[in-house]
Amino acid sequence: MRSRVTLVLAITAVLLGGVLLVPAAYARLSDGSGGGGGGGGDATVAAPAPTPPPPPTLAAGPVSVNFQGDFFSWALLDRQTGKISGSPNMAATSSTESMLKAWIVSDYLRQLGDREPPAALKKAASLAIRESNDDAANLVYRAAGGSYAVPAGGQPGPVLKRAISICGLTDTKRGNVPKYEGWWSFTRMSPRDAVRMGDCIADGKAAGQKWTKWVLSEMSQVRGTTADKDQKAKSGGGHWGIIDGLPKSITAQGPVSIKNGWTRINYDANWHVNCLAVTGKWSLAVMLRYSIKNSLDYGAKVCASVATQLVTPQPGAALKVPQQPAGKL
């Protein structure tokens, strides 16, 4: 009798357990994972979509240029980190030529604060940048407090002195060519300081809150090429160099502000060519001196080549995205 009762209770327990377990198992298989007909209860899911790569930019890297001349130097400033990279001689100096016009205009406008300049000076500031007009730059330079008199004691004049202090320049000094000692165009600057100046203009310290966007806009509208028809005695086409070495994947991200400087100088029989470009991400400068037997276009192509080699990722490079196997629930 007792054995029968025990057997009945055991059978009842098995039946009740089956009723309770079947819904639980069904719930696991029907929890939205699509596992209605799976074998074993573990369902697979697709790997998450890979994170899109960051857009192309300029970054530190090796540069190789078959350059023939007396001076070749470059520097790149990462505006996100403040780190400067470049050629081993990036602290060596050369004359700025018209590259300094971007600072001269910025220095004048910053002193105005929220005031508007006279119409003639505003036009001169624009021409100094867009057409690299020397007469226009001289008007702005004098309005900013500049003078062609040689400062006492070998000190830089007020316009240059403010560039050094406001932009944190460490290598810049006034020109040391006796005949041209008081000229702003013969200011000695390194590529390392040139990219600092570019960053100083872009971050607003140079021109101030009201005028920074205006200066950067003017620098993005520089006109003219290296062709003889675009080069005049006191002005010249300056839309070349770094800008020509940038792929569309970079220029399409937003305006690139540039200011080049170039002069064929008799006292050393060299072209003095400088290229400066700045964006929200970086500031790049290339400075050259090479024989006047070569063309301006030669220097422009060297500047472009440096920019192209610093593009990352390189155009056409295969993008490797790590593949992740499907996961298991």
Coordinates of C-alpha atoms in Angstrom, one line a residue:
M1 CA 0.0 0.0 0.0
R2 CA 2.7 2.4 1.0
S3 CA 4.7 1.6 -2.2
R4 CA 1.6 2.4 -4.4
V5 CA 1.2 5.7 -2.7
T6 CA 4.8 6.5 -3.2
L7 CA 4.6 5.6 -6.9
V8 CA 1.5 7.8 -7.4
L9 CA 3.2 10.8 -5.8
A10 CA 6.3 10.4 -7.9
I11 CA 4.3 10.2 -11.2
T12 CA 2.3 13.3 -10.1
A13 CA 5.6 15.2 -9.4
V14 CA 7.0 14.4 -12.8
L15 CA 3.8 15.6 -14.6
L16 CA 3.7 18.8 -12.7
G17 CA 7.3 19.5 -13.3
G18 CA 6.8 19.0 -17.0
V19 CA 4.0 21.5 -17.0
L20 CA 6.1 24.1 -15.3
L21 CA 9.3 23.5 -17.3
V22 CA 7.8 23.5 -20.8
P23 CA 6.5 27.1 -20.6
A24 CA 9.8 28.3 -19.2
A25 CA 11.7 26.7 -22.0
Y26 CA 9.3 28.1 -24.5
A27 CA 9.7 31.6 -23.1
R28 CA 13.5 31.3 -23.5
L29 CA 13.1 30.3 -27.2
S30 CA 10.5 33.0 -27.9
D31 CA 12.1 36.0 -26.2
G32 CA 12.2 38.0 -29.4
S33 CA 15.5 36.5 -30.7
G34 CA 13.8 34.7 -33.5
G35 CA 14.7 31.3 -32.1
G36 CA 11.4 29.5 -32.9
G37 CA 13.1 26.6 -34.7
G38 CA 16.6 26.7 -33.4
G39 CA 18.5 23.6 -32.3
G40 CA 19.7 23.9 -28.8
G41 CA 18.3 27.2 -27.6
D42 CA 21.4 29.5 -28.2
A43 CA 20.7 32.2 -31.0
T44 CA 23.4 34.1 -32.9
V45 CA 23.3 37.9 -33.6
A46 CA 25.0 40.0 -36.2
A47 CA 28.2 41.9 -35.2
P48 CA 27.7 45.6 -34.5
A49 CA 28.4 47.9 -37.5
P50 CA 32.0 49.2 -37.4
T51 CA 32.6 52.8 -36.3
P52 CA 33.2 55.1 -39.3
P53 CA 36.8 56.2 -39.6
P54 CA 37.6 59.9 -38.8
P55 CA 37.7 62.2 -41.9
P56 CA 41.1 62.7 -43.6
T57 CA 43.4 65.3 -42.1
L58 CA 47.1 66.3 -41.9
A59 CA 49.2 64.5 -39.3
A60 CA 52.9 64.1 -38.4
G61 CA 54.7 61.8 -40.8
P62 CA 57.8 61.4 -43.0
V63 CA 58.4 63.9 -45.8
S64 CA 60.8 63.4 -48.7
V65 CA 61.4 66.1 -51.2
N66 CA 64.1 66.2 -53.9
F67 CA 64.8 69.9 -53.2
Q68 CA 67.6 71.8 -54.7
G69 CA 68.3 75.1 -52.9
D70 CA 69.8 76.8 -49.8
F71 CA 66.9 76.3 -47.4
F72 CA 64.0 73.9 -46.9
S73 CA 62.1 73.6 -43.7
W74 CA 58.5 72.8 -42.7
A75 CA 56.4 72.5 -39.5
L76 CA 52.9 71.2 -38.7
L77 CA 50.9 72.1 -35.6
D78 CA 48.1 69.9 -34.5
R79 CA 45.6 72.4 -33.3
Q80 CA 43.7 69.8 -31.2
T81 CA 46.8 68.8 -29.1
G82 CA 49.1 71.8 -29.6
K83 CA 52.0 69.5 -30.7
I84 CA 54.4 70.7 -33.4
S85 CA 56.2 68.3 -35.7
G86 CA 58.4 69.0 -38.7
S87 CA 61.8 68.9 -40.3
P88 CA 64.9 68.7 -38.1
N89 CA 65.6 72.4 -38.9
M90 CA 62.0 73.7 -38.2
A91 CA 63.4 76.3 -35.7
A92 CA 65.7 77.8 -38.4
T93 CA 64.6 81.1 -39.9
S94 CA 64.1 82.8 -43.2
S95 CA 62.5 86.0 -44.3
T96 CA 58.7 86.0 -44.1
E97 CA 58.0 88.2 -47.2
S98 CA 54.2 88.6 -47.7
M99 CA 53.3 85.7 -45.3
L100 CA 53.5 88.3 -42.5
K101 CA 50.7 90.3 -44.0
A102 CA 48.2 88.0 -42.3
W103 CA 49.6 89.1 -39.0
I104 CA 49.8 92.8 -39.9
V105 CA 46.1 92.9 -40.8
S106 CA 45.1 91.0 -37.7
D107 CA 47.2 93.2 -35.5
Y108 CA 45.6 96.3 -36.8
L109 CA 42.0 95.0 -36.6
R110 CA 42.5 93.7 -33.0
Q111 CA 43.4 97.2 -31.9
L112 CA 40.1 98.5 -33.2
G113 CA 38.1 96.1 -31.0
D114 CA 34.4 96.4 -32.0
R115 CA 35.0 99.5 -34.1
E116 CA 34.9 99.5 -37.9
P117 CA 38.0 100.7 -39.7
P118 CA 37.8 103.5 -42.2
A119 CA 36.5 102.1 -45.6
A120 CA 39.9 102.8 -47.3
L121 CA 41.8 100.8 -44.6
K122 CA 39.3 97.9 -44.6
K123 CA 39.7 97.7 -48.4
A124 CA 43.5 97.9 -48.0
A125 CA 43.4 95.1 -45.4
S126 CA 41.5 92.9 -47.9
L127 CA 43.8 93.7 -50.8
A128 CA 46.8 93.0 -48.6
I129 CA 45.6 89.4 -48.1
R130 CA 43.6 88.5 -51.2
E131 CA 46.0 90.1 -53.7
S132 CA 49.2 90.3 -51.6
N133 CA 49.2 94.0 -52.4
D134 CA 52.3 95.7 -50.9
D135 CA 51.0 99.3 -51.0
A136 CA 47.9 98.2 -49.2
A137 CA 49.9 96.3 -46.6
N138 CA 52.1 99.3 -46.0
L139 CA 49.0 101.4 -45.2
V140 CA 47.7 98.9 -42.7
Y141 CA 51.2 98.4 -41.2
R142 CA 51.5 102.2 -40.5
A143 CA 47.9 102.2 -39.1
A144 CA 48.9 99.4 -36.8
G145 CA 51.8 101.5 -35.4
G146 CA 54.5 100.1 -37.6
S147 CA 57.5 102.2 -38.8
Y148 CA 60.3 101.6 -41.2
A149 CA 62.8 103.3 -38.9
V150 CA 65.3 100.8 -37.5
P151 CA 64.5 100.3 -33.8
A152 CA 67.2 101.1 -31.3
G153 CA 69.2 98.3 -29.8
G154 CA 68.3 95.8 -32.5
Q155 CA 64.8 95.3 -31.0
P156 CA 61.8 94.5 -33.2
G157 CA 59.3 97.2 -33.9
P158 CA 55.9 97.3 -32.1
V159 CA 54.0 95.3 -34.7
L160 CA 56.5 92.5 -34.6
K161 CA 56.9 92.7 -30.9
R162 CA 53.2 92.1 -30.4
A163 CA 53.4 89.1 -32.7
I164 CA 56.1 87.6 -30.6
S165 CA 54.3 88.2 -27.3
I166 CA 50.7 87.5 -28.3
C167 CA 51.4 84.4 -30.4
G168 CA 54.3 83.0 -28.2
L169 CA 56.9 83.1 -30.9
T170 CA 60.4 81.9 -29.9
D171 CA 62.5 82.1 -33.0
T172 CA 61.2 85.3 -34.7
K173 CA 63.4 88.5 -34.9
R174 CA 63.7 91.6 -37.1
G175 CA 65.5 91.3 -40.4
N176 CA 69.3 91.6 -40.4
V177 CA 69.9 92.7 -44.0
P178 CA 71.4 96.2 -43.6
K179 CA 69.7 97.8 -46.6
Y180 CA 66.3 96.4 -45.6
E181 CA 66.6 96.2 -41.8
G182 CA 63.5 98.2 -41.0
W183 CA 61.2 96.4 -43.5
W184 CA 58.5 94.1 -42.2
S185 CA 59.0 91.7 -45.2
F186 CA 62.5 90.8 -44.0
T187 CA 61.3 89.7 -40.6
R188 CA 63.1 86.5 -39.7
M189 CA 60.7 83.6 -38.8
S190 CA 60.9 79.9 -38.5
P191 CA 58.3 77.4 -39.8
R192 CA 57.8 76.5 -36.1
D193 CA 56.8 80.1 -35.4
A194 CA 54.9 80.4 -38.6
V195 CA 52.5 77.6 -37.6
R196 CA 52.1 79.2 -34.2
M197 CA 51.2 82.5 -36.0
G198 CA 48.6 80.6 -38.1
D199 CA 47.1 79.1 -34.9
C200 CA 47.2 82.5 -33.2
I201 CA 45.1 83.9 -36.1
A202 CA 42.7 81.0 -36.2
D203 CA 42.0 80.9 -32.5
G204 CA 41.2 84.6 -32.2
K205 CA 44.2 86.0 -30.3
A206 CA 45.6 87.8 -33.3
A207 CA 42.6 89.7 -34.6
G208 CA 40.2 89.5 -31.7
Q209 CA 36.6 88.3 -31.3
K210 CA 35.0 90.6 -33.9
W211 CA 37.6 90.3 -36.7
T212 CA 38.9 86.7 -36.6
K213 CA 36.2 85.3 -38.9
W214 CA 36.7 88.2 -41.3
V215 CA 40.5 87.6 -41.5
L216 CA 40.1 83.8 -42.0
S217 CA 37.5 84.4 -44.7
E218 CA 39.8 86.8 -46.5
M219 CA 42.6 84.2 -46.3
S220 CA 40.3 81.6 -47.9
Q221 CA 39.7 84.0 -50.8
V222 CA 43.2 84.6 -51.9
R223 CA 43.4 85.0 -55.7
G224 CA 45.7 84.3 -58.6
T225 CA 48.3 81.7 -59.7
T226 CA 52.1 81.5 -60.1
A227 CA 51.6 82.5 -63.8
D228 CA 53.5 85.6 -65.0
K229 CA 50.2 87.2 -65.9
D230 CA 49.1 87.1 -62.2
Q231 CA 52.4 88.5 -60.9
K232 CA 52.7 92.3 -60.8
A233 CA 55.4 94.6 -59.4
K234 CA 53.6 95.3 -56.1
S235 CA 51.0 92.5 -55.9
G236 CA 50.6 89.0 -57.1
G237 CA 48.5 85.9 -57.3
G238 CA 49.0 83.8 -54.2
H239 CA 46.5 80.9 -54.5
W240 CA 49.0 78.0 -54.8
G241 CA 51.2 75.8 -52.7
I242 CA 49.8 73.9 -49.7
I243 CA 46.2 74.3 -51.0
D244 CA 47.2 72.5 -54.2
G245 CA 48.5 69.6 -52.3
L246 CA 45.3 68.9 -50.4
P247 CA 42.8 66.3 -51.6
K248 CA 39.1 67.2 -52.0
S249 CA 38.4 65.0 -49.0
I250 CA 40.1 67.7 -46.9
T251 CA 39.1 70.9 -48.7
A252 CA 35.5 69.8 -48.8
Q253 CA 35.4 69.8 -45.0
G254 CA 35.5 73.6 -44.8
P255 CA 37.5 76.6 -45.9
V256 CA 41.3 76.5 -45.9
S257 CA 42.9 79.9 -45.0
I258 CA 46.2 80.6 -46.6
K259 CA 48.8 83.3 -47.0
N260 CA 51.9 82.8 -49.0
G261 CA 55.0 85.0 -49.2
W262 CA 57.4 85.2 -52.2
T263 CA 60.1 87.4 -53.5
R264 CA 62.9 87.0 -56.0
I265 CA 65.8 88.7 -54.1
N266 CA 68.9 90.0 -55.7
Y267 CA 71.2 90.2 -52.7
D268 CA 71.4 86.3 -52.4
A269 CA 70.2 85.4 -55.9
N270 CA 67.4 83.3 -54.4
W271 CA 63.7 83.0 -54.4
H272 CA 62.4 83.4 -50.8
V273 CA 59.1 81.4 -50.8
N274 CA 56.9 80.7 -47.9
C275 CA 53.5 78.8 -47.7
L276 CA 51.1 79.0 -44.7
A277 CA 47.8 77.3 -44.4
V278 CA 45.5 76.8 -41.4
T279 CA 42.2 75.0 -40.7
G280 CA 40.2 74.2 -37.6
K281 CA 42.4 71.1 -37.1
W282 CA 46.0 72.1 -38.1
S283 CA 48.4 74.8 -39.2
L284 CA 51.1 74.0 -41.8
A285 CA 54.1 76.1 -43.0
V286 CA 56.8 75.4 -45.6
M287 CA 59.7 77.9 -46.0
L288 CA 62.2 77.8 -48.9
R289 CA 65.2 79.6 -50.5
Y290 CA 66.3 78.4 -53.9
S291 CA 68.0 79.8 -57.0
I292 CA 66.2 82.5 -59.0
K293 CA 67.2 80.4 -62.0
N294 CA 64.2 78.2 -61.1
S295 CA 60.6 79.5 -61.2
L296 CA 58.1 80.5 -58.6
D297 CA 56.1 77.4 -59.6
Y298 CA 59.0 75.2 -58.4
G299 CA 58.6 76.5 -54.9
A300 CA 54.8 76.2 -55.1
K301 CA 55.1 72.5 -56.0
V302 CA 57.5 71.8 -53.1
C303 CA 54.9 73.3 -50.7
A304 CA 52.1 71.2 -52.3
S305 CA 54.3 68.0 -52.1
V306 CA 54.8 68.5 -48.3
A307 CA 51.1 68.9 -47.7
T308 CA 50.2 65.8 -49.8
Q309 CA 52.7 63.6 -48.0
L310 CA 51.2 64.6 -44.6
V311 CA 47.6 63.6 -45.6
T312 CA 46.3 60.8 -43.4
P313 CA 45.0 58.4 -44.5
Q314 CA 46.7 58.6 -47.8
P315 CA 44.3 58.9 -50.8
G316 CA 43.6 55.4 -52.2
A317 CA 44.9 53.7 -49.1
A318 CA 43.0 50.6 -48.1
L319 CA 41.0 51.1 -44.9
K320 CA 41.3 48.1 -42.7
V321 CA 38.3 47.6 -40.5
P322 CA 38.6 44.7 -37.9
Q323 CA 36.0 42.1 -38.5
Q324 CA 34.2 40.8 -35.4
P325 CA 32.6 37.4 -35.4
A326 CA 28.9 37.0 -34.6
G327 CA 28.2 36.9 -30.9
K328 CA 26.1 34.5 -28.9
L329 CA 23.2 35.2 -26.6

